[in-house]
Coordinates of C-alpha atoms in Angstrom, one line a residue:
M170 CA 0.0 0.0 0.0
T171 CA 2.3 2.8 -1.3
A172 CA 1.9 6.1 -3.0
G173 CA 2.0 6.3 -6.8
V174 CA 4.4 8.4 -8.8
S175 CA 4.2 12.0 -7.6
S176 CA 3.1 14.8 -9.9
A177 CA 5.6 17.5 -10.7
G178 CA 5.6 20.2 -8.1
T179 CA 3.4 18.4 -5.5
R180 CA 4.4 18.3 -1.8
L181 CA 5.0 15.2 0.1
R182 CA 1.9 15.8 2.2
D183 CA -0.2 15.8 -1.0
E184 CA 0.7 12.3 -1.9
Y185 CA -1.0 10.7 1.1
D186 CA -4.4 10.7 2.7
V187 CA -3.4 9.9 6.3
L188 CA -0.2 10.6 8.3
L189 CA 0.4 7.9 10.9
L190 CA 2.5 9.9 13.3
D191 CA 4.8 8.6 16.0
L192 CA 4.7 10.8 19.2
D193 CA 7.8 10.6 21.4
G194 CA 10.6 12.2 19.5
T195 CA 8.5 13.0 16.4
V196 CA 5.6 15.2 17.6
Y197 CA 6.8 15.9 21.2
A198 CA 9.5 15.2 23.7
G199 CA 7.9 14.7 27.1
A200 CA 6.0 17.8 28.0
H201 CA 7.1 19.9 25.0
A202 CA 6.3 19.9 21.3
I203 CA 9.2 19.3 18.9
P204 CA 10.2 22.7 17.5
G205 CA 8.3 23.3 14.2
A206 CA 6.0 20.3 14.6
R207 CA 2.8 22.4 15.0
D208 CA 3.5 24.5 12.0
A209 CA 4.2 21.4 9.9
L210 CA 1.2 19.4 10.9
V211 CA -1.6 21.9 11.7
V212 CA -2.4 23.0 8.1
D213 CA -5.6 23.4 6.1
G214 CA -6.4 20.8 3.5
G215 CA -3.6 18.4 4.4
P216 CA -3.9 14.6 5.1
R217 CA -5.7 13.5 8.2
L218 CA -3.6 13.0 11.3
F219 CA -3.6 9.8 13.4
Y220 CA -1.2 9.4 16.3
V221 CA 0.4 5.9 16.7
T222 CA 2.4 5.4 19.8
N223 CA 4.3 2.5 21.3
N224 CA 4.1 4.1 24.7
A225 CA 1.4 2.3 26.7
S226 CA 1.6 4.4 29.8
R227 CA -1.3 6.7 29.1
S228 CA -4.8 6.3 27.9
P229 CA -5.8 7.5 24.4
A230 CA -7.9 10.2 26.0
D231 CA -5.0 11.4 28.1
V232 CA -2.7 11.4 25.0
A233 CA -5.3 13.3 23.0
G234 CA -5.6 15.8 25.8
H235 CA -1.8 16.3 25.9
L236 CA -1.7 16.8 22.2
S237 CA -4.5 19.4 22.3
E238 CA -2.7 21.2 25.1
L239 CA 0.4 21.4 22.8
G240 CA -1.7 22.8 19.9
F241 CA -2.3 19.6 17.9
P242 CA -5.8 18.7 16.8
A243 CA -6.5 15.3 18.3
T244 CA -9.5 13.2 19.5
E245 CA -9.4 10.0 21.4
F246 CA -10.4 8.1 18.3
E247 CA -7.3 9.5 16.4
V248 CA -4.9 8.1 19.0
V249 CA -3.9 4.5 18.5
T250 CA -1.8 3.0 21.3
S251 CA 0.2 -0.2 21.8
S252 CA -1.8 -0.8 25.0
Q253 CA -5.0 -1.2 22.8
S254 CA -3.2 -3.6 20.4
A255 CA -1.7 -5.6 23.3
A256 CA -5.0 -6.0 25.0
R257 CA -6.5 -7.2 21.6
L258 CA -3.8 -9.8 21.2
V259 CA -4.4 -11.2 24.7
A260 CA -8.2 -11.3 24.1
Q261 CA -7.6 -13.4 21.0
Q262 CA -5.7 -16.0 23.0
V263 CA -7.6 -16.5 26.3
P264 CA -11.2 -16.9 27.2
P265 CA -13.4 -13.9 28.1
G266 CA -13.2 -12.9 31.8
S267 CA -9.8 -14.5 32.2
P268 CA -7.4 -12.9 34.8
V269 CA -4.5 -11.1 33.2
L270 CA -1.6 -9.8 35.1
V271 CA -0.8 -6.2 34.2
V272 CA 2.8 -4.9 34.3
G273 CA 2.2 -1.2 33.6
T274 CA -0.1 1.7 34.4
D275 CA -3.8 1.7 35.2
A276 CA -4.3 2.9 31.6
L277 CA -3.1 -0.4 30.4
A278 CA -5.2 -2.2 32.9
D279 CA -8.3 -0.3 31.6
E280 CA -7.6 -1.5 28.1
V281 CA -7.5 -5.1 29.3
A282 CA -10.8 -4.6 31.0
L283 CA -12.3 -3.0 27.9
V284 CA -11.7 -6.2 25.9
G285 CA -13.6 -8.3 28.5
L286 CA -10.7 -9.6 30.6
R287 CA -10.0 -9.1 34.3
P288 CA -6.8 -7.2 35.1
V289 CA -4.9 -8.4 38.2
R290 CA -1.6 -7.5 39.9
S291 CA -0.7 -10.7 41.7
F292 CA 0.4 -14.2 40.6
D293 CA -1.9 -15.5 43.5
D294 CA -4.9 -14.4 41.3
G295 CA -4.1 -17.2 38.8
P296 CA -3.4 -15.1 35.7
V297 CA -3.4 -17.0 32.4
A298 CA -1.7 -14.1 30.6
V299 CA 0.7 -11.3 31.3
V300 CA 0.6 -8.0 29.5
Q301 CA 3.5 -5.6 29.9
G302 CA 3.7 -1.9 29.0
H303 CA 5.8 1.1 30.1
S304 CA 5.3 2.6 33.5
P305 CA 7.7 4.8 35.4
E306 CA 6.6 3.1 38.5
T307 CA 7.5 -0.5 37.4
G308 CA 9.7 -2.1 40.0
W309 CA 11.0 -5.5 41.3
R310 CA 7.7 -6.6 43.0
I311 CA 5.5 -6.5 39.9
L312 CA 8.3 -8.0 37.8
A313 CA 8.5 -10.8 40.3
E314 CA 4.8 -11.5 40.0
A315 CA 5.1 -11.5 36.2
T316 CA 8.1 -13.8 36.4
L317 CA 6.1 -16.3 38.4
A318 CA 3.2 -16.2 36.0
I319 CA 5.3 -16.5 32.8
R320 CA 7.3 -19.4 34.3
A321 CA 4.0 -21.1 35.1
G322 CA 3.0 -20.9 31.5
A323 CA 1.1 -17.7 31.2
Y324 CA 0.8 -16.2 27.7
W325 CA 3.0 -13.0 27.5
V326 CA 2.4 -9.9 25.4
A327 CA 4.7 -6.9 25.5
S328 CA 3.2 -3.6 24.3
N329 CA 6.5 -2.7 22.7
I330 CA 10.2 -3.5 23.1
D331 CA 11.7 0.0 22.7
T332 CA 14.9 -0.1 24.8
T333 CA 14.9 3.7 25.3
L334 CA 12.3 6.5 25.6
P335 CA 12.9 10.1 24.5
T336 CA 12.2 12.7 27.2
E337 CA 12.9 16.4 27.6
R338 CA 15.9 15.4 29.7
G339 CA 17.3 12.9 27.1
L340 CA 17.0 9.2 26.5
C341 CA 15.8 7.1 29.4
L342 CA 15.1 3.4 29.6
G343 CA 12.0 2.2 27.8
N344 CA 9.7 -0.8 28.1
G345 CA 12.0 -3.0 26.2
S346 CA 14.6 -2.7 28.9
M347 CA 12.0 -4.0 31.4
V348 CA 11.0 -6.7 29.0
A349 CA 14.7 -7.8 28.8
A350 CA 14.6 -8.3 32.6
L351 CA 11.7 -10.8 32.3
R352 CA 13.2 -12.4 29.2
T353 CA 16.3 -13.1 31.3
A354 CA 14.4 -14.4 34.3
T355 CA 12.0 -16.7 32.3
S356 CA 13.9 -17.7 29.2
R357 CA 10.7 -16.8 27.3
E358 CA 10.0 -14.4 24.4
P359 CA 6.8 -12.3 24.4
D360 CA 4.5 -11.6 21.5
V361 CA 4.9 -7.9 20.7
A362 CA 2.0 -5.6 19.8
G363 CA 3.8 -2.3 19.0
K364 CA 6.2 -1.3 16.3
P365 CA 8.1 -2.9 14.6
A366 CA 5.6 -5.7 14.9
R367 CA 2.5 -5.5 12.7
P368 CA -0.5 -5.4 15.2
L369 CA -0.3 -1.7 16.1
M370 CA 0.3 -0.5 12.5
D371 CA -2.5 -2.8 11.2
D372 CA -4.8 -1.3 13.9
A373 CA -3.9 2.2 12.9
V374 CA -4.5 1.6 9.2
R375 CA -7.8 -0.1 9.9
R376 CA -9.1 2.6 12.3
S377 CA -8.0 5.5 10.0
A378 CA -9.4 3.8 6.9
A379 CA -6.3 5.0 5.1
A380 CA -5.9 4.3 1.4
R381 CA -2.4 5.9 1.1
P382 CA -0.9 6.3 4.6
L383 CA 2.5 7.7 5.3
V384 CA 4.3 6.5 8.5
V385 CA 6.2 9.3 10.1
G386 CA 8.7 8.7 13.0
D387 CA 12.1 9.1 14.5
R388 CA 13.2 5.5 15.1
I389 CA 14.4 3.2 12.3
D390 CA 14.1 0.1 14.5
T391 CA 10.4 0.7 15.4
D392 CA 8.7 3.3 13.2
I393 CA 10.5 2.6 9.9
A394 CA 10.8 -1.2 10.5
G395 CA 7.1 -1.2 11.3
A396 CA 6.2 0.6 8.2
N397 CA 8.3 -1.7 6.0
A398 CA 6.8 -4.8 7.7
T399 CA 3.4 -3.5 6.8
G400 CA 4.2 -2.4 3.3
L401 CA 3.9 1.3 3.9
D402 CA 5.9 4.3 2.9
S403 CA 7.8 6.1 5.6
L404 CA 9.4 9.4 6.5
L405 CA 12.2 9.5 9.1
V406 CA 12.8 12.8 10.9
L407 CA 16.1 13.3 12.8
T408 CA 14.4 14.9 15.8
G409 CA 14.5 12.0 18.2
V410 CA 16.4 8.7 18.6
S411 CA 17.9 7.6 15.3
T412 CA 20.9 9.3 13.9
P413 CA 22.8 9.4 10.6
V414 CA 25.2 6.8 11.9
D415 CA 22.3 4.5 12.6
L416 CA 21.1 5.0 9.0
L417 CA 24.5 4.3 7.6
I418 CA 24.5 0.8 9.0
A419 CA 20.8 0.2 8.8
P420 CA 19.7 -3.1 7.3
P421 CA 17.2 -3.0 4.5
A422 CA 14.2 -3.6 6.8
E423 CA 15.0 -0.3 8.7
R424 CA 15.6 2.0 5.7
P425 CA 13.0 4.8 5.2
T426 CA 11.4 5.9 2.0
Y427 CA 12.1 9.5 2.8
L428 CA 14.6 11.3 5.1
S429 CA 14.4 14.8 6.5
R430 CA 15.8 16.8 9.3
T431 CA 12.4 17.9 10.5
L432 CA 8.6 17.7 9.7
A433 CA 9.0 20.8 7.6
A434 CA 9.8 18.3 4.8
L435 CA 6.1 17.6 4.4
D436 CA 6.1 20.7 2.2
E437 CA 9.0 19.5 0.0
R438 CA 8.7 17.5 -3.2
P439 CA 8.7 13.7 -2.6
E440 CA 11.5 13.1 -5.1
M441 CA 13.8 15.5 -3.3
L442 CA 13.4 13.5 0.0
R443 CA 14.3 10.1 -1.3
I444 CA 17.6 8.5 -0.3
T445 CA 19.3 8.4 -3.7
A446 CA 22.3 9.7 -5.7
H447 CA 22.3 13.5 -6.6
P448 CA 24.2 15.1 -9.5
E449 CA 25.7 17.7 -7.3
V450 CA 27.2 15.2 -4.9
S451 CA 30.1 12.8 -5.7
V452 CA 30.4 9.7 -3.5
D453 CA 33.2 7.2 -3.8
V454 CA 33.6 3.9 -1.9
D455 CA 37.1 2.5 -1.8
G456 CA 37.1 -0.7 0.3
T457 CA 35.6 0.3 3.6
T458 CA 36.1 4.0 3.2
L459 CA 33.4 6.3 1.8
T460 CA 34.5 9.7 0.5
I461 CA 32.0 12.5 -0.1
A462 CA 32.6 15.5 -2.3
A463 CA 30.2 18.4 -2.7
G464 CA 30.2 22.2 -3.2
D465 CA 29.6 24.4 -0.2
G466 CA 26.3 25.6 -1.7
V467 CA 24.7 22.1 -1.7
D468 CA 22.1 21.5 1.0
E469 CA 23.5 19.3 3.8
M470 CA 20.5 16.9 3.7
V471 CA 21.0 16.4 -0.1
V472 CA 24.6 15.4 0.7
L473 CA 23.5 13.1 3.5
R474 CA 20.9 11.3 1.4
A475 CA 23.4 10.7 -1.5
A476 CA 26.0 9.4 0.9
L477 CA 23.6 7.0 2.5
A478 CA 22.5 5.7 -0.9
A479 CA 26.0 4.9 -1.8
A480 CA 26.8 3.3 1.5
W481 CA 23.7 1.1 1.2
E482 CA 24.9 -0.1 -2.2
S483 CA 28.3 -1.0 -0.7
P484 CA 27.9 -2.7 2.7
G485 CA 30.9 -2.8 4.9
V486 CA 31.7 1.0 5.1
T487 CA 33.5 1.7 8.4
A488 CA 35.0 5.1 7.8
V489 CA 33.7 8.3 6.1
Q490 CA 35.5 11.4 5.0
G491 CA 34.4 14.6 3.2
R492 CA 35.9 17.0 0.7
G493 CA 34.5 20.5 1.1
Q494 CA 32.9 22.2 4.1
V495 CA 29.4 20.7 3.7
A496 CA 30.7 17.2 2.8
A497 CA 33.0 17.3 5.9
A498 CA 30.1 18.2 8.1
V499 CA 28.1 15.3 6.8
A500 CA 31.1 12.9 7.1
E501 CA 31.3 13.9 10.8
Q502 CA 27.6 13.1 11.3
L503 CA 28.3 9.7 9.7
G504 CA 31.1 8.8 12.0
G505 CA 34.0 10.8 10.5
T506 CA 37.4 9.5 9.7
E507 CA 37.6 7.6 13.0
G508 CA 35.0 5.2 11.7
V509 CA 31.4 4.2 12.4
R510 CA 30.7 3.7 16.1

């Protein structure tokens, strides 16, 4: 389900009927909107906005309220969370009314109740399933209850496995880091509801009734990989977690359709945002070294896209160098002459 060939002069936003927007690192960082995000998204006549988040700590109503406070139009219906998808997965595997141990917030427990299951917090309640989502209050005691349930054979669903979570203070540990603790303690693997797994993205497409959706996010391992797994076009913005170095070594499953510094790219022509060679940029790969050359008047993002395109065609690049001021700046973003970290 991808867009057709763009018409000359059209903007990226004109090619799609729905934007499936990640939140943390894309629309906002904690309590604050990403600079420029409101201006890029709140426009007349653009595609419809649906907000698709791996963060299961808040209810859709609370997320919509936070978005509205920050100036983004949002209703509860337009917010699709991994907690909803996780609850749906559990409901498909256990009988109605079954006790389900919740590792997460009351918002996650509410979603479990909404699908006809009984949320509990203790192994003594005989849970037949465990559902795990992010909560800043998660500690040893609830993880111990979940360990007991999973080791006893309970079906286990994780809302998402993001190892980190963007906040206004920087990257903090995410739900995936807590999932790793249970994985170690139980030698089990959970089913996953959130990106990059398909359930959340499928739910978002279904609810939005999108014919030509564009996934927009800041993480190649979740947002972009989730888009690729679902056969959707994607735009990666460099406002959150993933960096140019991450892109340089990204496997095909984590490579976006379009790349931009910010959401302002929605007003640019689609063909200008694709990661491909450019006539004003020369890129040479000699063994494991990639050398970029470009005039100082060439836009930095144009150079970055061209460099990435060449690197993806020649796997094994471990060092990058640039000739010219702009090319040198891009080389530095890609790891510089000291090699890719």
